[in-house]
PDB file of C-alpha atoms in Angstrom:
ATOM      1  CA  MET A 254      10.687  21.749  11.138  1.00 55.00           C
ATOM      2  CA  PRO A 255      11.803  18.330   9.754  1.00 59.00           C
ATOM      3  CA  PRO A 256      12.908  15.645  12.196  1.00 62.00           C
ATOM      4  CA  ALA A 257      16.582  15.809  13.150  1.00 68.00           C
ATOM      5  CA  ASN A 258      19.199  13.391  11.873  1.00 74.00           C
ATOM      6  CA  LEU A 259      17.546  12.574   8.537  1.00 75.00           C
ATOM      7  CA  SER A 260      19.783  11.615   5.657  1.00 78.00           C
ATOM      8  CA  GLU A 261      19.276  13.468   2.366  1.00 77.00           C
ATOM      9  CA  THR A 262      17.236  10.543   0.995  1.00 71.00           C
ATOM     10  CA  GLU A 263      15.117  10.362   4.158  1.00 72.00           C
ATOM     11  CA  TYR A 264      14.542  14.114   4.045  1.00 77.00           C
ATOM     12  CA  LEU A 265      13.303  13.896   0.446  1.00 76.00           C
ATOM     13  CA  ARG A 266      10.966  11.032   1.375  1.00 72.00           C
ATOM     14  CA  HIS A 267       9.723  13.109   4.337  1.00 77.00           C
ATOM     15  CA  ILE A 268       8.895  16.008   1.998  1.00 81.00           C
ATOM     16  CA  GLU A 269       7.172  13.618  -0.446  1.00 78.00           C
ATOM     17  CA  LEU A 270       4.975  12.244   2.339  1.00 76.00           C
ATOM     18  CA  LEU A 271       4.048  15.769   3.420  1.00 83.00           C
ATOM     19  CA  ALA A 272       3.156  16.615  -0.174  1.00 82.00           C
ATOM     20  CA  ARG A 273       0.946  13.533  -0.398  1.00 78.00           C
ATOM     21  CA  ASP A 274      -0.818  14.610   2.814  1.00 82.00           C
ATOM     22  CA  VAL A 275      -1.510  18.053   1.279  1.00 86.00           C
ATOM     23  CA  ILE A 276      -2.901  16.422  -1.878  1.00 82.00           C
ATOM     24  CA  HIS A 277      -5.026  14.013   0.133  1.00 79.00           C
ATOM     25  CA  ALA A 278      -6.439  16.896   2.235  1.00 85.00           C
ATOM     26  CA  ALA A 279      -7.336  18.882  -0.938  1.00 86.00           C
ATOM     27  CA  ASN A 280      -9.045  15.838  -2.359  1.00 82.00           C
ATOM     28  CA  GLU A 281     -11.004  15.315   0.869  1.00 84.00           C
ATOM     29  CA  GLU A 282     -12.139  18.937   0.737  1.00 89.00           C
ATOM     30  CA  GLY A 283     -13.403  18.322  -2.805  1.00 87.00           C
ATOM     31  CA  TRP A 284     -11.397  20.865  -4.802  1.00 87.00           C
ATOM     32  CA  LEU A 285      -8.399  18.893  -6.051  1.00 82.00           C
ATOM     33  CA  THR A 286      -8.294  18.561  -9.834  1.00 81.00           C
ATOM     34  CA  TYR A 287      -5.764  17.174 -12.331  1.00 72.00           C
ATOM     35  CA  ASP A 288      -7.408  19.196 -15.134  1.00 75.00           C
ATOM     36  CA  ARG A 289      -4.984  21.862 -16.330  1.00 74.00           C
ATOM     37  CA  ASP A 290      -7.844  23.858 -17.875  1.00 73.00           C
ATOM     38  CA  ALA A 291      -9.756  24.157 -14.596  1.00 74.00           C
ATOM     39  CA  THR A 292      -9.834  27.588 -12.994  1.00 73.00           C
ATOM     40  CA  PRO A 293      -8.834  27.172  -9.337  1.00 66.00           C
ATOM     41  CA  ALA A 294     -10.250  29.654  -6.813  1.00 73.00           C
ATOM     42  CA  THR A 295      -6.927  30.743  -5.329  1.00 86.00           C
ATOM     43  CA  ALA A 296      -3.181  30.706  -5.886  1.00 86.00           C
ATOM     44  CA  LEU A 297      -2.978  27.995  -3.206  1.00 88.00           C
ATOM     45  CA  HIS A 298      -5.429  25.837  -5.157  1.00 86.00           C
ATOM     46  CA  ARG A 299      -3.343  26.298  -8.314  1.00 85.00           C
ATOM     47  CA  ALA A 300      -0.154  25.329  -6.450  1.00 87.00           C
ATOM     48  CA  VAL A 301      -1.668  22.247  -4.828  1.00 87.00           C
ATOM     49  CA  ASN A 302      -3.219  21.069  -8.110  1.00 83.00           C
ATOM     50  CA  GLU A 303       0.151  21.439  -9.828  1.00 83.00           C
ATOM     51  CA  LEU A 304       1.819  19.557  -6.964  1.00 84.00           C
ATOM     52  CA  ALA A 305      -0.674  16.719  -7.462  1.00 82.00           C
ATOM     53  CA  ARG A 306       0.071  16.611 -11.211  1.00 78.00           C
ATOM     54  CA  GLN A 307       3.855  16.559 -10.680  1.00 77.00           C
ATOM     55  CA  ILE A 308       4.264  14.090  -7.818  1.00 78.00           C
ATOM     56  CA  HIS A 309       5.245  10.577  -8.857  1.00 64.00           C
ATOM     57  CA  HIS A 310       2.543   7.987  -9.237  1.00 65.00           C
ATOM     58  CA  TYR A 311       3.521   4.323  -9.412  1.00 63.00           C
ATOM     59  CA  HIS A 312       0.695   2.665 -11.346  1.00 60.00           C
ATOM     60  CA  PHE A 313       0.294  -1.073 -11.801  1.00 59.00           C
ATOM     61  CA  SER A 314      -2.331  -3.394 -13.177  1.00 60.00           C
ATOM     62  CA  GLY A 315      -5.276  -3.595 -10.802  1.00 59.00           C
ATOM     63  CA  ASP A 316      -4.245  -0.623  -8.637  1.00 57.00           C
ATOM     64  CA  GLY A 317      -7.842   0.613  -8.553  1.00 56.00           C
ATOM     65  CA  CYS A 318      -7.171   3.933 -10.287  1.00 59.00           C
ATOM     66  CA  LEU A 319      -9.482   2.974 -13.184  1.00 51.00           C
ATOM     67  CA  GLU A 320     -12.001   1.195 -10.981  1.00 53.00           C
ATOM     68  CA  ASP A 321     -13.073   4.067  -8.749  1.00 53.00           C
ATOM     69  CA  ASP A 322     -16.428   2.436  -7.981  1.00 56.00           C
ATOM     70  CA  LEU A 323     -14.773  -0.599  -6.389  1.00 64.00           C
ATOM     71  CA  PRO A 324     -13.900  -0.335  -2.690  1.00 74.00           C
ATOM     72  CA  PRO A 325     -10.227  -0.943  -1.822  1.00 81.00           C
ATOM     73  CA  MET A 326      -9.344  -4.180  -0.057  1.00 89.00           C
ATOM     74  CA  GLN A 327      -7.561  -3.522   3.236  1.00 91.00           C
ATOM     75  CA  LEU A 328      -4.440  -5.668   3.463  1.00 95.00           C
ATOM     76  CA  ALA A 329      -2.537  -6.625   6.617  1.00 95.00           C
ATOM     77  CA  GLY A 330       0.416  -7.539   4.469  1.00 96.00           C
ATOM     78  CA  ILE A 331       1.738  -9.387   1.428  1.00 96.00           C
ATOM     79  CA  VAL A 332       3.887 -12.426   0.754  1.00 96.00           C
ATOM     80  CA  LEU A 333       5.439 -13.108  -2.667  1.00 96.00           C
ATOM     81  CA  LEU A 334       6.491 -16.670  -3.356  1.00 96.00           C
ATOM     82  CA  HIS A 335       8.829 -17.414  -6.251  1.00 94.00           C
ATOM     83  CA  PRO A 336      10.770 -20.585  -7.106  1.00 94.00           C
ATOM     84  CA  LYS A 337      14.089 -18.783  -6.637  1.00 91.00           C
ATOM     85  CA  THR A 338      13.065 -16.328  -3.924  1.00 88.00           C
ATOM     86  CA  ILE A 339      11.106 -16.999  -0.767  1.00 88.00           C
ATOM     87  CA  PRO A 340      10.839 -14.651   2.199  1.00 90.00           C
ATOM     88  CA  PRO A 341      13.666 -14.855   4.725  1.00 87.00           C
ATOM     89  CA  ASP A 342      12.856 -16.977   7.786  1.00 89.00           C
ATOM     90  CA  MET A 343      10.145 -18.909   5.940  1.00 92.00           C
ATOM     91  CA  GLU A 344      10.743 -22.589   6.577  1.00 92.00           C
ATOM     92  CA  GLY A 345      11.115 -25.028   3.693  1.00 93.00           C
ATOM     93  CA  THR A 346      11.766 -24.896  -0.014  1.00 94.00           C
ATOM     94  CA  TYR A 347       9.409 -23.283  -2.518  1.00 95.00           C
ATOM     95  CA  GLU A 348       7.976 -26.694  -3.376  1.00 96.00           C
ATOM     96  CA  GLU A 349       7.442 -27.571   0.304  1.00 96.00           C
ATOM     97  CA  ILE A 350       5.706 -24.261   1.026  1.00 96.00           C
ATOM     98  CA  CYS A 351       3.409 -24.738  -1.984  1.00 96.00           C
ATOM     99  CA  THR A 352       2.578 -28.258  -0.811  1.00 96.00           C
ATOM    100  CA  ARG A 353       1.682 -26.970   2.661  1.00 95.00           C
ATOM    101  CA  LEU A 354      -0.579 -24.321   1.104  1.00 95.00           C
ATOM    102  CA  GLY A 355      -2.236 -26.853  -1.222  1.00 95.00           C
ATOM    103  CA  ILE A 356      -1.136 -25.164  -4.453  1.00 95.00           C
ATOM    104  CA  PRO A 357       1.152 -26.416  -7.237  1.00 95.00           C
ATOM    105  CA  PRO A 358       4.701 -25.024  -7.378  1.00 95.00           C
ATOM    106  CA  ALA A 359       4.000 -22.714 -10.352  1.00 94.00           C
ATOM    107  CA  ALA A 360       7.007 -21.383 -12.287  1.00 94.00           C
ATOM    108  CA  ASP A 361       5.684 -17.795 -12.103  1.00 93.00           C
ATOM    109  CA  GLY A 362       5.142 -17.954  -8.345  1.00 95.00           C
ATOM    110  CA  TRP A 363       2.218 -16.820  -6.205  1.00 96.00           C
ATOM    111  CA  ALA A 364       1.012 -13.679  -4.508  1.00 96.00           C
ATOM    112  CA  VAL A 365      -0.521 -14.029  -1.042  1.00 97.00           C
ATOM    113  CA  TRP A 366      -2.663 -11.192   0.291  1.00 97.00           C
ATOM    114  CA  ASN A 367      -3.153 -11.356   4.055  1.00 97.00           C
ATOM    115  CA  THR A 368      -6.454  -9.670   4.905  1.00 96.00           C
ATOM    116  CA  TRP A 369      -9.624 -10.165   6.949  1.00 95.00           C
ATOM    117  CA  GLY A 370     -12.852 -11.979   6.177  1.00 92.00           C
ATOM    118  CA  ASP A 371     -16.311 -10.499   6.746  1.00 90.00           C
ATOM    119  CA  ASP A 372     -16.133 -11.865  10.308  1.00 93.00           C
ATOM    120  CA  ARG A 373     -12.806  -9.962  10.813  1.00 93.00           C
ATOM    121  CA  GLN A 374     -10.904 -13.232  11.060  1.00 96.00           C
ATOM    122  CA  PRO A 375      -7.491 -13.318   9.317  1.00 97.00           C
ATOM    123  CA  ILE A 376      -7.435 -15.026   5.915  1.00 97.00           C
ATOM    124  CA  SER A 377      -4.868 -15.506   3.129  1.00 97.00           C
ATOM    125  CA  VAL A 378      -5.964 -14.956  -0.444  1.00 97.00           C
ATOM    126  CA  ILE A 379      -3.666 -16.649  -2.969  1.00 97.00           C
ATOM    127  CA  LEU A 380      -3.460 -15.135  -6.451  1.00 94.00           C
ATOM    128  CA  ALA A 381      -1.589 -16.264  -9.567  1.00 90.00           C
ATOM    129  CA  ASP A 382      -0.911 -12.716 -10.839  1.00 84.00           C
ATOM    130  CA  THR A 383       2.197 -11.452  -9.043  1.00 88.00           C
ATOM    131  CA  ASP A 384       2.781  -8.370 -11.235  1.00 84.00           C
ATOM    132  CA  GLY A 385       0.060  -6.277  -9.611  1.00 86.00           C
ATOM    133  CA  THR A 386       1.208  -7.356  -6.171  1.00 91.00           C
ATOM    134  CA  GLU A 387       4.778  -6.294  -6.947  1.00 90.00           C
ATOM    135  CA  GLY A 388       3.310  -2.905  -7.921  1.00 88.00           C
ATOM    136  CA  ILE A 389       1.650  -2.600  -4.519  1.00 91.00           C
ATOM    137  CA  LEU A 390       4.960  -3.368  -2.803  1.00 92.00           C
ATOM    138  CA  THR A 391       6.696  -0.721  -4.955  1.00 88.00           C
ATOM    139  CA  ASP A 392       4.146   1.877  -3.840  1.00 85.00           C
ATOM    140  CA  TRP A 393       4.518   0.882  -0.192  1.00 87.00           C
ATOM    141  CA  ALA A 394       8.302   1.162  -0.496  1.00 85.00           C
ATOM    142  CA  HIS A 395       7.834   4.759  -1.687  1.00 79.00           C
ATOM    143  CA  GLY A 396       5.567   5.636   1.230  1.00 74.00           C
ATOM    144  CA  ILE A 397       2.385   5.503  -0.866  1.00 79.00           C
ATOM    145  CA  GLU A 398      -0.497   3.867   0.941  1.00 82.00           C
ATOM    146  CA  VAL A 399      -2.467   2.113  -1.772  1.00 85.00           C
ATOM    147  CA  TYR A 400      -4.758  -0.887  -1.668  1.00 88.00           C
ATOM    148  CA  PRO A 401      -6.164  -2.791  -4.632  1.00 88.00           C
ATOM    149  CA  PRO A 402      -9.837  -3.494  -5.250  1.00 86.00           C
ATOM    150  CA  ALA A 403     -10.989  -6.924  -4.129  1.00 88.00           C
ATOM    151  CA  PRO A 404     -10.024  -9.557  -6.701  1.00 86.00           C
ATOM    152  CA  LEU A 405     -12.596 -11.218  -8.928  1.00 82.00           C
ATOM    153  CA  PRO A 406     -13.449 -14.819  -8.021  1.00 85.00           C
ATOM    154  CA  ALA A 407     -11.633 -15.989 -11.178  1.00 84.00           C
ATOM    155  CA  GLN A 408      -8.427 -14.342  -9.918  1.00 87.00           C
ATOM    156  CA  VAL A 409      -8.459 -16.168  -6.573  1.00 92.00           C
ATOM    157  CA  VAL A 410      -6.691 -19.516  -6.639  1.00 94.00           C
ATOM    158  CA  LEU A 411      -7.284 -20.386  -2.997  1.00 95.00           C
ATOM    159  CA  THR A 412      -8.411 -18.758   0.256  1.00 96.00           C
ATOM    160  CA  ARG A 413      -7.102 -20.064   3.559  1.00 97.00           C
ATOM    161  CA  GLN A 414      -7.782 -19.319   7.203  1.00 96.00           C
ATOM    162  CA  GLY A 415      -4.990 -17.466   8.981  1.00 96.00           C
ATOM    163  CA  TRP A 416      -2.092 -15.479   7.578  1.00 96.00           C
ATOM    164  CA  LEU A 417       1.007 -16.725   5.809  1.00 95.00           C
ATOM    165  CA  THR A 418       4.052 -15.217   7.499  1.00 94.00           C
ATOM    166  CA  PRO A 419       6.544 -13.641   7.540  1.00 94.00           C
ATOM    167  CA  MET A 420       4.893 -10.956   5.464  1.00 95.00           C
ATOM    168  CA  THR A 421       5.656  -7.448   4.255  1.00 94.00           C
ATOM    169  CA  LEU A 422       3.425  -5.318   6.466  1.00 93.00           C
ATOM    170  CA  SER A 423       1.036  -2.832   4.885  1.00 92.00           C
ATOM    171  CA  PRO A 424       1.149   0.852   5.916  1.00 87.00           C
ATOM    172  CA  LEU A 425      -2.116   0.212   7.808  1.00 85.00           C
ATOM    173  CA  SER A 426      -0.468  -2.578   9.813  1.00 89.00           C
ATOM    174  CA  THR A 427       2.644  -0.597  10.566  1.00 87.00           C
ATOM    175  CA  ARG A 428       0.502   2.245  11.974  1.00 83.00           C
ATOM    176  CA  LYS A 429      -1.589  -0.135  14.064  1.00 85.00           C
ATOM    177  CA  LEU A 430       1.591  -1.624  15.500  1.00 87.00           C
ATOM    178  CA  GLY A 431       2.977   1.830  16.249  1.00 83.00           C
ATOM    179  CA  ILE A 432       5.971   1.349  13.954  1.00 79.00           C
ATOM    180  CA  THR A 433       5.373   4.510  11.916  1.00 66.00           C
ATOM    181  CA  ARG A 434       3.881   7.919  12.579  1.00 59.00           C
ATOM    182  CA  PRO A 435       2.546  10.712  10.398  1.00 56.00           C
ATOM    183  CA  PRO A 436       5.359  12.815   8.881  1.00 54.00           C
ATOM    184  CA  TYR A 437       4.006  15.970  10.533  1.00 51.00           C
ATOM    185  CA  TRP A 438       3.847  14.455  14.052  1.00 46.00           C
ATOM    186  CA  THR A 439       6.029  15.907  16.776  1.00 41.00           C
ATOM    187  CA  PRO A 440       6.585  14.475  20.270  1.00 41.00           C
ATOM    188  CA  ASN A 441       5.150  17.665  21.783  1.00 41.00           C
ATOM    189  CA  ALA A 442       1.919  17.499  19.795  1.00 37.00           C
ATOM    190  CA  SER A 443      -1.153  17.139  21.944  1.00 35.00           C
ATOM    191  CA  GLY A 444      -3.776  14.509  21.325  1.00 35.00           C
ATOM    192  CA  GLY A 445      -1.428  12.116  19.555  1.00 35.00           C
ATOM    193  CA  GLY A 446      -2.229  13.417  16.085  1.00 33.00           C
ATOM    194  CA  THR A 447      -4.067  11.733  13.245  1.00 34.00           C
ATOM    195  CA  PRO A 448      -2.668   8.892  11.109  1.00 34.00           C
ATOM    196  CA  ALA A 449      -1.252  10.108   7.785  1.00 33.00           C
ATOM    197  CA  PRO A 450      -3.636   9.401   4.911  1.00 36.00           C
ATOM    198  CA  GLY A 451      -2.521   7.398   1.908  1.00 35.00           C
TER     199      GLY A 451
END
């Protein structure tokens, strides 16, 4: 039973998240296929495979879909800096923020990925390509948990200790902070449930 008091839009997002969970589970079990010529074992397999083919995918440059051998980079959050748009509550002008970060005030702006170093300490990775980062944010806004592969050294302009904030939190961060819950979770469920896969 869907949660009470959902708007029509929220209900549709709830159903989309459930569908993504089904697709993820089928993939984890090893039988999901996008090949229309494959012969699934059961009617359920056929239905889930068709669901996977039909559900929206929001692809962007560097989303990792074509680089399956590269591990995804876990992000705590993202900050996009543009000359005309800086995050609310961030102090200073675009030029002042860039000066504090030690980067020039580029006309195309900067993408900042807040993540962790090998020692699990927070770091900010500054990239010149903002298009791929905007794609990540689009996916997150649609409830799709996606993380890009680690950037190549040539793509990294600067790496700094600590995180630049305020940031748009990743789905991973929102779960860790207890802000979101799996779409199939109910207050009466025992054991607290399992976080929804991306």
